[in-house]
mmCIF file of C-alpha atoms and ligand atoms in Angstrom:
data_model
loop_
_atom_site.group_PDB
_atom_site.id
_atom_site.type_symbol
_atom_site.label_atom_id
_atom_site.label_comp_id
_atom_site.label_asym_id
_atom_site.label_seq_id
_atom_site.Cartn_x
_atom_site.Cartn_y
_atom_site.Cartn_z
ATOM 1 C CA UNK A 3 -18.014 10.594 0.198
ATOM 2 C CA UNK A 4 -18.762 10.683 -3.199
ATOM 3 C CA UNK A 5 -16.222 8.657 -5.411
ATOM 4 C CA UNK A 6 -13.700 10.675 -7.676
ATOM 5 C CA UNK A 7 -14.855 10.547 -11.495
ATOM 6 C CA UNK A 8 -12.385 10.504 -14.597
ATOM 7 C CA UNK A 9 -12.151 13.654 -16.782
ATOM 8 C CA UNK A 10 -15.478 14.284 -18.732
ATOM 9 C CA UNK A 11 -15.697 12.740 -22.279
ATOM 10 C CA UNK A 12 -15.010 15.607 -24.915
ATOM 11 C CA UNK A 13 -18.418 14.288 -26.670
ATOM 12 C CA UNK A 14 -20.174 15.389 -23.445
ATOM 13 C CA UNK A 15 -21.309 18.595 -24.939
ATOM 14 C CA UNK A 16 -23.510 16.494 -27.420
ATOM 15 C CA UNK A 17 -25.262 15.236 -24.666
ATOM 16 C CA UNK A 18 -25.659 11.234 -24.296
ATOM 17 C CA UNK A 19 -24.290 10.028 -27.705
ATOM 18 C CA UNK A 20 -22.382 6.676 -27.594
ATOM 19 C CA UNK A 21 -19.522 5.293 -28.997
ATOM 20 C CA UNK A 22 -21.403 4.637 -32.265
ATOM 21 C CA UNK A 23 -22.766 7.999 -32.620
ATOM 22 C CA UNK A 24 -26.429 6.971 -31.501
ATOM 23 C CA UNK A 25 -28.224 9.580 -29.252
ATOM 24 C CA UNK A 26 -29.922 8.383 -26.511
ATOM 25 C CA UNK A 27 -33.350 9.994 -26.038
ATOM 26 C CA UNK A 28 -35.327 7.417 -24.182
ATOM 27 C CA UNK A 29 -35.025 6.260 -20.534
ATOM 28 C CA UNK A 30 -36.864 3.175 -19.331
ATOM 29 C CA UNK A 31 -37.309 3.312 -15.519
ATOM 30 C CA UNK A 32 -37.955 0.108 -13.538
ATOM 31 C CA UNK A 33 -39.699 0.858 -10.735
ATOM 32 C CA UNK A 34 -39.654 -2.674 -9.070
ATOM 33 C CA UNK A 35 -38.590 -6.069 -10.299
ATOM 34 C CA UNK A 36 -41.754 -7.551 -8.242
ATOM 35 C CA UNK A 37 -44.735 -8.790 -10.084
ATOM 36 C CA UNK A 38 -48.092 -9.876 -9.379
ATOM 37 C CA UNK A 39 -48.238 -12.123 -12.512
ATOM 38 C CA UNK A 40 -45.725 -15.083 -13.607
ATOM 39 C CA UNK A 41 -45.714 -14.581 -17.308
ATOM 40 C CA UNK A 42 -44.174 -17.679 -18.739
ATOM 41 C CA UNK A 43 -41.662 -15.581 -20.906
ATOM 42 C CA UNK A 44 -40.743 -13.352 -18.198
ATOM 43 C CA UNK A 45 -40.525 -14.553 -14.351
ATOM 44 C CA UNK A 46 -39.809 -18.256 -13.761
ATOM 45 C CA UNK A 47 -42.449 -19.727 -11.265
ATOM 46 C CA UNK A 48 -39.753 -20.440 -8.781
ATOM 47 C CA UNK A 49 -38.047 -16.992 -8.546
ATOM 48 C CA UNK A 50 -38.071 -15.744 -5.307
ATOM 49 C CA UNK A 51 -34.859 -13.670 -5.074
ATOM 50 C CA UNK A 52 -36.386 -10.064 -5.092
ATOM 51 C CA UNK A 53 -34.686 -6.641 -4.398
ATOM 52 C CA UNK A 54 -34.648 -5.988 -0.692
ATOM 53 C CA UNK A 55 -36.856 -2.595 -0.304
ATOM 54 C CA UNK A 56 -33.433 -0.557 0.468
ATOM 55 C CA UNK A 57 -31.800 -1.760 -2.567
ATOM 56 C CA UNK A 58 -34.801 -0.417 -4.433
ATOM 57 C CA UNK A 59 -34.380 3.282 -5.799
ATOM 58 C CA UNK A 60 -36.299 5.989 -3.807
ATOM 59 C CA UNK A 61 -38.715 8.420 -5.707
ATOM 60 C CA UNK A 62 -36.328 11.310 -5.066
ATOM 61 C CA UNK A 63 -33.252 9.173 -6.167
ATOM 62 C CA UNK A 64 -35.363 8.217 -9.617
ATOM 63 C CA UNK A 65 -35.942 12.229 -9.858
ATOM 64 C CA UNK A 66 -32.391 13.215 -9.588
ATOM 65 C CA UNK A 67 -31.633 10.705 -12.079
ATOM 66 C CA UNK A 68 -34.433 11.430 -14.678
ATOM 67 C CA UNK A 69 -33.846 15.258 -14.586
ATOM 68 C CA UNK A 70 -30.004 14.523 -15.332
ATOM 69 C CA UNK A 71 -31.016 12.424 -18.115
ATOM 70 C CA UNK A 72 -33.674 15.129 -19.535
ATOM 71 C CA UNK A 73 -30.875 17.720 -19.172
ATOM 72 C CA UNK A 74 -28.784 15.519 -21.268
ATOM 73 C CA UNK A 75 -31.120 15.354 -23.840
ATOM 74 C CA UNK A 76 -33.598 12.521 -22.726
ATOM 75 C CA UNK A 77 -37.156 13.229 -24.231
ATOM 76 C CA UNK A 78 -38.989 10.055 -23.559
ATOM 77 C CA UNK A 79 -39.624 8.269 -19.878
ATOM 78 C CA UNK A 80 -41.135 5.229 -19.493
ATOM 79 C CA UNK A 81 -42.193 3.763 -16.024
ATOM 80 C CA UNK A 82 -41.919 -0.341 -16.225
ATOM 81 C CA UNK A 83 -41.023 -3.093 -13.907
ATOM 82 C CA UNK A 84 -41.781 -5.594 -12.796
ATOM 83 C CA UNK A 85 -45.041 -4.100 -12.122
ATOM 84 C CA UNK A 86 -44.920 -0.468 -11.761
ATOM 85 C CA UNK A 87 -48.362 -0.143 -10.283
ATOM 86 C CA UNK A 88 -47.249 -2.308 -6.996
ATOM 87 C CA UNK A 89 -45.006 0.777 -5.968
ATOM 88 C CA UNK A 90 -46.840 2.737 -3.387
ATOM 89 C CA UNK A 91 -47.976 6.240 -3.869
ATOM 90 C CA UNK A 92 -46.901 5.909 -7.508
ATOM 91 C CA UNK A 93 -48.708 9.590 -8.235
ATOM 92 C CA UNK A 94 -46.260 10.902 -6.138
ATOM 93 C CA UNK A 95 -43.395 10.048 -8.321
ATOM 94 C CA UNK A 96 -45.401 10.633 -11.479
ATOM 95 C CA UNK A 97 -46.198 14.139 -10.195
ATOM 96 C CA UNK A 98 -42.292 14.848 -9.626
ATOM 97 C CA UNK A 99 -41.451 13.630 -13.523
ATOM 98 C CA UNK A 100 -44.029 15.133 -15.122
ATOM 99 C CA UNK A 101 -43.110 18.416 -14.294
ATOM 100 C CA UNK A 102 -39.502 18.360 -15.773
ATOM 101 C CA UNK A 103 -38.803 21.013 -17.985
ATOM 102 C CA UNK A 104 -37.696 19.200 -21.479
ATOM 103 C CA UNK A 105 -39.842 15.830 -20.930
ATOM 104 C CA UNK A 106 -41.795 15.318 -23.973
ATOM 105 C CA UNK A 107 -43.220 11.870 -23.861
ATOM 106 C CA UNK A 108 -44.206 10.202 -20.401
ATOM 107 C CA UNK A 109 -45.456 6.814 -20.530
ATOM 108 C CA UNK A 110 -46.182 3.599 -18.077
ATOM 109 C CA UNK A 111 -46.028 0.035 -19.022
ATOM 110 C CA UNK A 112 -48.636 -2.199 -17.050
ATOM 111 C CA UNK A 113 -49.982 -5.498 -17.031
ATOM 112 C CA UNK A 114 -53.478 -3.666 -16.188
ATOM 113 C CA UNK A 115 -54.317 -5.367 -12.994
ATOM 114 C CA UNK A 116 -54.378 -2.371 -11.039
ATOM 115 C CA UNK A 117 -55.404 0.333 -13.644
ATOM 116 C CA UNK A 118 -58.878 0.758 -12.569
ATOM 117 C CA UNK A 119 -58.100 2.210 -9.088
ATOM 118 C CA UNK A 120 -55.226 4.032 -9.931
ATOM 119 C CA UNK A 121 -55.833 5.486 -13.874
ATOM 120 C CA UNK A 122 -57.389 8.719 -12.801
ATOM 121 C CA UNK A 123 -54.672 9.462 -9.911
ATOM 122 C CA UNK A 124 -51.902 8.878 -12.506
ATOM 123 C CA UNK A 125 -53.507 10.937 -15.166
ATOM 124 C CA UNK A 126 -54.106 13.820 -12.655
ATOM 125 C CA UNK A 127 -50.343 13.559 -11.541
ATOM 126 C CA UNK A 128 -49.295 14.091 -15.125
ATOM 127 C CA UNK A 129 -48.643 10.796 -16.743
ATOM 128 C CA UNK A 130 -49.730 10.986 -20.363
ATOM 129 C CA UNK A 131 -49.987 7.394 -21.943
ATOM 130 C CA UNK A 132 -50.260 3.697 -20.858
ATOM 131 C CA UNK A 133 -48.991 0.702 -22.610
ATOM 132 C CA UNK A 134 -51.003 -2.430 -21.389
ATOM 133 C CA UNK A 135 -49.569 -5.711 -21.906
ATOM 134 C CA UNK A 136 -52.106 -8.355 -23.105
ATOM 135 C CA UNK A 137 -51.118 -12.072 -24.531
ATOM 136 C CA UNK A 138 -54.435 -13.496 -24.834
ATOM 137 C CA UNK A 139 -58.167 -12.780 -25.098
ATOM 138 C CA UNK A 140 -59.376 -16.386 -24.345
ATOM 139 C CA UNK A 141 -59.772 -16.591 -20.521
ATOM 140 C CA UNK A 142 -58.089 -19.737 -19.922
ATOM 141 C CA UNK A 143 -55.003 -18.968 -22.342
ATOM 142 C CA UNK A 144 -54.640 -15.628 -20.352
ATOM 143 C CA UNK A 145 -54.608 -17.659 -17.166
ATOM 144 C CA UNK A 146 -51.873 -20.253 -18.501
ATOM 145 C CA UNK A 147 -49.741 -17.407 -19.748
ATOM 146 C CA UNK A 148 -49.812 -14.779 -17.055
ATOM 147 C CA UNK A 149 -50.452 -17.261 -13.992
ATOM 148 C CA UNK A 150 -53.509 -14.908 -13.148
ATOM 149 C CA UNK A 151 -57.045 -15.352 -13.888
ATOM 150 C CA UNK A 152 -57.642 -12.019 -14.565
ATOM 151 C CA UNK A 153 -58.387 -11.140 -18.188
ATOM 152 C CA UNK A 154 -61.748 -9.663 -17.264
ATOM 153 C CA UNK A 155 -60.233 -7.127 -14.901
ATOM 154 C CA UNK A 156 -57.349 -6.285 -17.263
ATOM 155 C CA UNK A 157 -59.595 -5.500 -20.190
ATOM 156 C CA UNK A 158 -61.818 -3.242 -17.410
ATOM 157 C CA UNK A 159 -58.221 -1.550 -16.894
ATOM 158 C CA UNK A 160 -57.944 -0.693 -20.466
ATOM 159 C CA UNK A 161 -61.581 0.943 -20.101
ATOM 160 C CA UNK A 162 -60.314 2.750 -17.107
ATOM 161 C CA UNK A 163 -57.241 3.845 -18.761
ATOM 162 C CA UNK A 164 -58.952 4.885 -21.738
ATOM 163 C CA UNK A 165 -61.686 7.014 -19.394
ATOM 164 C CA UNK A 166 -58.923 8.765 -17.607
ATOM 165 C CA UNK A 167 -57.404 9.941 -21.047
ATOM 166 C CA UNK A 168 -54.153 7.789 -20.938
ATOM 167 C CA UNK A 169 -54.421 7.735 -24.605
ATOM 168 C CA UNK A 170 -53.419 6.879 -27.164
ATOM 169 C CA UNK A 171 -53.185 3.441 -25.726
ATOM 170 C CA UNK A 172 -51.073 0.643 -26.963
ATOM 171 C CA UNK A 173 -51.331 -3.002 -26.350
ATOM 172 C CA UNK A 174 -48.260 -5.186 -26.236
ATOM 173 C CA UNK A 175 -48.673 -8.924 -27.336
ATOM 174 C CA UNK A 176 -45.811 -11.047 -26.817
ATOM 175 C CA UNK A 177 -46.290 -13.925 -29.538
ATOM 176 C CA UNK A 178 -45.187 -17.687 -28.657
ATOM 177 C CA UNK A 179 -45.752 -20.517 -31.360
ATOM 178 C CA UNK A 180 -47.871 -23.020 -29.473
ATOM 179 C CA UNK A 181 -49.459 -20.596 -26.823
ATOM 180 C CA UNK A 182 -51.187 -17.488 -28.650
ATOM 181 C CA UNK A 183 -49.965 -17.399 -32.182
ATOM 182 C CA UNK A 184 -53.523 -18.783 -32.942
ATOM 183 C CA UNK A 185 -54.883 -15.195 -31.941
ATOM 184 C CA UNK A 186 -52.757 -12.954 -34.044
ATOM 185 C CA UNK A 187 -55.588 -11.991 -36.270
ATOM 186 C CA UNK A 188 -58.005 -11.711 -33.529
ATOM 187 C CA UNK A 189 -55.687 -9.078 -31.935
ATOM 188 C CA UNK A 190 -55.635 -7.125 -35.139
ATOM 189 C CA UNK A 191 -59.463 -7.267 -35.281
ATOM 190 C CA UNK A 192 -59.319 -5.878 -31.673
ATOM 191 C CA UNK A 193 -57.019 -3.035 -32.792
ATOM 192 C CA UNK A 194 -59.755 -2.274 -35.238
ATOM 193 C CA UNK A 195 -62.702 -2.716 -32.900
ATOM 194 C CA UNK A 196 -61.098 -0.306 -30.208
ATOM 195 C CA UNK A 197 -59.021 1.921 -32.404
ATOM 196 C CA UNK A 198 -55.845 0.893 -30.615
ATOM 197 C CA UNK A 199 -52.468 0.323 -31.480
ATOM 198 C CA UNK A 200 -51.504 -3.521 -31.239
ATOM 199 C CA UNK A 201 -47.644 -4.107 -30.963
ATOM 200 C CA UNK A 202 -46.610 -7.432 -31.654
ATOM 201 C CA UNK A 203 -43.520 -8.509 -29.787
ATOM 202 C CA UNK A 204 -41.244 -11.370 -31.032
ATOM 203 C CA UNK A 205 -40.619 -13.626 -28.107
ATOM 204 C CA UNK A 206 -37.400 -13.156 -26.931
ATOM 205 C CA UNK A 207 -35.800 -16.305 -24.845
ATOM 206 C CA UNK A 208 -34.296 -14.275 -22.027
ATOM 207 C CA UNK A 209 -32.147 -15.978 -19.082
ATOM 208 C CA UNK A 210 -33.417 -18.407 -16.774
ATOM 209 C CA UNK A 211 -35.723 -20.647 -19.212
ATOM 210 C CA UNK A 212 -33.119 -23.111 -20.766
ATOM 211 C CA UNK A 213 -36.127 -24.834 -21.757
ATOM 212 C CA UNK A 214 -37.398 -22.548 -24.465
ATOM 213 C CA UNK A 215 -36.266 -23.040 -27.869
ATOM 214 C CA UNK A 216 -35.868 -20.663 -31.057
ATOM 215 C CA UNK A 217 -38.694 -22.347 -32.904
ATOM 216 C CA UNK A 218 -41.181 -20.902 -30.179
ATOM 217 C CA UNK A 219 -40.209 -17.237 -31.796
ATOM 218 C CA UNK A 220 -42.959 -16.269 -34.379
ATOM 219 C CA UNK A 221 -41.359 -13.697 -36.956
ATOM 220 C CA UNK A 222 -42.860 -10.397 -37.570
ATOM 221 C CA UNK A 223 -42.727 -11.329 -41.229
ATOM 222 C CA UNK A 224 -44.989 -14.218 -40.268
ATOM 223 C CA UNK A 225 -47.441 -12.281 -38.243
ATOM 224 C CA UNK A 226 -47.655 -9.732 -41.005
ATOM 225 C CA UNK A 227 -48.252 -12.457 -43.686
ATOM 226 C CA UNK A 228 -50.850 -13.945 -41.300
ATOM 227 C CA UNK A 229 -52.661 -10.524 -40.800
ATOM 228 C CA UNK A 230 -52.417 -9.710 -44.287
ATOM 229 C CA UNK A 231 -54.257 -12.952 -45.573
ATOM 230 C CA UNK A 232 -57.125 -11.498 -43.439
ATOM 231 C CA UNK A 233 -56.777 -7.611 -44.013
ATOM 232 C CA UNK A 234 -55.116 -5.255 -46.662
ATOM 233 C CA UNK A 235 -52.666 -3.196 -44.666
ATOM 234 C CA UNK A 236 -50.774 -0.134 -45.432
ATOM 235 C CA UNK A 237 -47.445 0.598 -44.025
ATOM 236 C CA UNK A 238 -47.078 3.934 -41.886
ATOM 237 C CA UNK A 239 -44.426 6.272 -42.000
ATOM 238 C CA UNK A 240 -42.460 6.096 -38.797
ATOM 239 C CA UNK A 241 -42.795 9.116 -36.324
ATOM 240 C CA UNK A 242 -39.265 9.019 -35.315
ATOM 241 C CA UNK A 243 -36.011 7.629 -36.751
ATOM 242 C CA UNK A 244 -35.705 5.418 -33.513
ATOM 243 C CA UNK A 245 -39.109 4.095 -33.819
ATOM 244 C CA UNK A 246 -38.817 0.254 -32.925
ATOM 245 C CA UNK A 247 -42.107 -0.755 -34.272
ATOM 246 C CA UNK A 248 -42.780 -1.365 -38.012
ATOM 247 C CA UNK A 249 -46.435 0.014 -38.096
ATOM 248 C CA UNK A 250 -49.297 -0.565 -40.493
ATOM 249 C CA UNK A 251 -52.582 0.938 -40.528
ATOM 250 C CA UNK A 252 -55.962 -0.706 -42.536
ATOM 251 C CA UNK A 253 -56.140 0.082 -46.146
ATOM 252 C CA UNK A 254 -59.998 0.438 -45.785
ATOM 253 C CA UNK A 255 -59.602 3.053 -43.307
ATOM 254 C CA UNK A 256 -60.512 1.172 -40.207
ATOM 255 C CA UNK A 257 -59.093 2.861 -37.195
ATOM 256 C CA UNK A 258 -56.280 1.157 -35.003
ATOM 257 C CA UNK A 259 -52.994 0.128 -36.201
ATOM 258 C CA UNK A 260 -50.837 -3.105 -35.649
ATOM 259 C CA UNK A 261 -46.871 -2.716 -35.287
ATOM 260 C CA UNK A 262 -44.293 -5.456 -35.124
ATOM 261 C CA UNK A 263 -41.124 -5.543 -32.737
ATOM 262 C CA UNK A 264 -38.777 -7.847 -33.994
ATOM 263 C CA UNK A 265 -35.925 -7.802 -31.979
ATOM 264 C CA UNK A 266 -35.012 -11.357 -32.704
ATOM 265 C CA UNK A 267 -35.267 -11.571 -36.432
ATOM 266 C CA UNK A 268 -34.280 -8.215 -37.236
ATOM 267 C CA UNK A 269 -32.481 -6.195 -34.503
ATOM 268 C CA UNK A 270 -32.666 -2.482 -34.477
ATOM 269 C CA UNK A 271 -29.527 -2.168 -32.557
ATOM 270 C CA UNK A 272 -28.465 0.662 -34.999
ATOM 271 C CA UNK A 273 -31.258 2.976 -34.253
ATOM 272 C CA UNK A 274 -31.514 2.283 -30.674
ATOM 273 C CA UNK A 275 -31.970 5.284 -28.524
ATOM 274 C CA UNK A 276 -32.654 3.778 -25.217
ATOM 275 C CA UNK A 277 -31.141 3.549 -21.660
ATOM 276 C CA UNK A 278 -32.611 1.650 -18.812
ATOM 277 C CA UNK A 279 -32.300 2.309 -15.297
ATOM 278 C CA UNK A 280 -32.908 -1.073 -13.241
ATOM 279 C CA UNK A 281 -35.177 -0.872 -9.794
ATOM 280 C CA UNK A 282 -32.117 -1.356 -7.868
ATOM 281 C CA UNK A 283 -30.287 1.792 -9.566
ATOM 282 C CA UNK A 284 -27.855 0.607 -12.268
ATOM 283 C CA UNK A 285 -27.879 1.679 -15.449
ATOM 284 C CA UNK A 286 -27.850 -0.490 -18.788
ATOM 285 C CA UNK A 287 -27.175 0.567 -22.299
ATOM 286 C CA UNK A 288 -28.608 -2.329 -23.698
ATOM 287 C CA UNK A 289 -31.496 -4.890 -23.045
ATOM 288 C CA UNK A 290 -29.307 -7.688 -23.846
ATOM 289 C CA UNK A 291 -26.178 -6.655 -22.220
ATOM 290 C CA UNK A 292 -25.068 -8.453 -19.021
ATOM 291 C CA UNK A 293 -23.308 -5.335 -18.078
ATOM 292 C CA UNK A 294 -24.582 -2.408 -15.843
ATOM 293 C CA UNK A 295 -23.508 0.557 -14.045
ATOM 294 C CA UNK A 296 -24.251 1.364 -10.431
ATOM 295 C CA UNK A 297 -25.668 5.169 -10.469
ATOM 296 C CA UNK A 298 -27.559 4.516 -7.086
ATOM 297 C CA UNK A 299 -24.306 4.388 -4.799
ATOM 298 C CA UNK A 300 -23.325 7.623 -6.545
ATOM 299 C CA UNK A 301 -26.856 9.352 -5.762
ATOM 300 C CA UNK A 302 -27.082 7.840 -2.109
ATOM 301 C CA UNK A 303 -23.567 9.227 -1.161
ATOM 302 C CA UNK A 304 -24.544 12.539 -2.015
ATOM 303 C CA UNK A 305 -22.945 13.224 -5.244
ATOM 304 C CA UNK A 306 -23.704 16.589 -6.814
ATOM 305 C CA UNK A 307 -26.041 16.845 -9.548
ATOM 306 C CA UNK A 308 -23.289 17.557 -12.113
ATOM 307 C CA UNK A 309 -21.662 14.511 -11.050
ATOM 308 C CA UNK A 310 -24.388 12.507 -11.835
ATOM 309 C CA UNK A 311 -24.975 13.762 -15.077
ATOM 310 C CA UNK A 312 -21.174 13.247 -15.773
ATOM 311 C CA UNK A 313 -21.628 9.526 -14.709
ATOM 312 C CA UNK A 314 -24.669 9.354 -17.317
ATOM 313 C CA UNK A 315 -22.493 10.585 -20.156
ATOM 314 C CA UNK A 316 -19.622 8.249 -19.326
ATOM 315 C CA UNK A 317 -21.837 5.078 -19.071
ATOM 316 C CA UNK A 318 -23.488 6.183 -22.482
ATOM 317 C CA UNK A 319 -20.153 7.215 -24.341
ATOM 318 C CA UNK A 320 -17.990 4.585 -22.901
ATOM 319 C CA UNK A 321 -20.498 1.717 -23.551
ATOM 320 C CA UNK A 322 -19.439 -0.421 -26.160
ATOM 321 C CA UNK A 323 -22.998 -1.899 -26.694
ATOM 322 C CA UNK A 324 -22.271 -5.502 -27.321
ATOM 323 C CA UNK A 325 -26.095 -6.721 -26.898
ATOM 324 C CA UNK A 326 -27.432 -8.593 -29.708
ATOM 325 C CA UNK A 327 -24.165 -8.468 -31.107
ATOM 326 C CA UNK A 328 -22.845 -10.615 -28.659
ATOM 327 C CA UNK A 329 -25.377 -13.419 -28.932
HETATM 328 N N1 SAM B 24 -45.164 -5.510 -15.921
HETATM 329 C C1 SAM B 24 -45.657 -4.782 -17.091
HETATM 330 C C2 SAM B 24 -45.948 -5.420 -18.118
HETATM 331 O O1 SAM B 24 -46.178 -6.860 -18.066
HETATM 332 O O2 SAM B 24 -46.494 -4.710 -19.080
HETATM 333 C C3 SAM B 24 -44.299 -3.956 -17.556
HETATM 334 C C4 SAM B 24 -43.050 -4.705 -17.582
HETATM 335 S S1 SAM B 24 -42.758 -6.045 -19.015
HETATM 336 C C5 SAM B 24 -41.255 -6.474 -18.541
HETATM 337 C C6 SAM B 24 -42.579 -5.054 -20.209
HETATM 338 C C7 SAM B 24 -42.846 -5.557 -21.402
HETATM 339 O O3 SAM B 24 -41.936 -6.560 -21.692
HETATM 340 C C8 SAM B 24 -44.242 -6.213 -21.617
HETATM 341 O O4 SAM B 24 -44.925 -5.796 -22.401
HETATM 342 C C9 SAM B 24 -43.745 -7.679 -21.519
HETATM 343 O O5 SAM B 24 -44.745 -8.464 -22.387
HETATM 344 C C10 SAM B 24 -42.663 -7.522 -22.608
HETATM 345 N N2 SAM B 24 -41.580 -8.902 -22.056
HETATM 346 C C11 SAM B 24 -41.140 -9.485 -20.801
HETATM 347 N N3 SAM B 24 -40.688 -10.577 -21.238
HETATM 348 C C12 SAM B 24 -40.361 -10.717 -22.717
HETATM 349 C C13 SAM B 24 -40.006 -11.817 -23.419
HETATM 350 N N4 SAM B 24 -39.098 -12.486 -23.019
HETATM 351 N N5 SAM B 24 -40.074 -11.564 -24.420
HETATM 352 C C14 SAM B 24 -40.799 -10.478 -25.295
HETATM 353 N N6 SAM B 24 -41.383 -9.408 -24.315
HETATM 354 C C15 SAM B 24 -41.053 -9.544 -23.145
HETATM 355 FE FE1 SF4 B 25 -43.139 -9.648 -16.662
HETATM 356 FE FE2 SF4 B 25 -44.964 -7.741 -16.988
HETATM 357 FE FE3 SF4 B 25 -45.819 -10.366 -17.116
HETATM 358 FE FE4 SF4 B 25 -45.184 -9.165 -14.848
HETATM 359 S S1 SF4 B 25 -46.826 -8.820 -16.061
HETATM 360 S S2 SF4 B 25 -44.340 -11.256 -15.397
HETATM 361 S S3 SF4 B 25 -43.557 -7.976 -15.151
HETATM 362 S S4 SF4 B 25 -44.133 -9.271 -18.469
#
């Protein structure tokens, strides 16, 4: 039996607009909490408390939720995880989502390990873009940071994604002082030589790692200064008002760009346009929020499509943020 829902808030006609007036246009869909890597900043080595298979959203359930979100104004969907390429038959889901009317951008974030074998199938099914995570271009350091000696394989995955037309490609690089901050300029060089966008992400000390400290966060300003000491950069105009990265091109006209995601030193809560769907079917309005809202039960108990839409609206309208404001 579907649960009874309270009356739809009056703002529902405006789509997904939260109590701060922010319009939600981006949905991140986590497909699994599992991963074949153990990045030092993400999954603790000893973690073994994974969701059971039945707890994870099925493809048809994800499709209903994404369809509802798109009808309410979401334009961009990004598949993520954990490692999304660990989900079996992923092109089946990609095909379902790629054909939803109103979806303007459809991307996937991956560690790249399985890209060589899946890039073409994903592109054929309708995936448009891929973002790869790459934190070091030195094999030993890569292995230290990810727990897998797989740099060559990930670089090959980048080539496969490019060949399959899953561009423009982006690379995410989480910078941690004492680990890979000595490679910042190398990554800028990589952006130039590969005509790619490299996004430097400030390391966020998330839960489960009490040993991390703030000194390990390298600010976007410091990264920018280090690159500027080597290359002259020009600021690029944001393509959307909710763009999370400050972007720069090379003044000499070389291809590629660098960007900085400064979640810690300059939080962009004001312009946040994101909603997150966890692998076990919970909606989160903020990455840093401890609150989440169970949409899976609703979908699994046969709620109508309108009831799912209503739940999304309520979740967003009634959310009070909190996130970074609370830490
Ligand atoms: N497994 C895929 C990957 O690594 O690309 C997708 C999931 S991963 C959680 C998504 C992005 O979050 C990655 O680019 C990763 O670098 C970033 N990330 C994870 N933990 C982070 C942290 N503590 N601080 C900053 N970025 C983080
Ligand atoms: Fe986390 Fe992605 Fe690294 Fe896996 S590959 S540990 S999900 S950042």
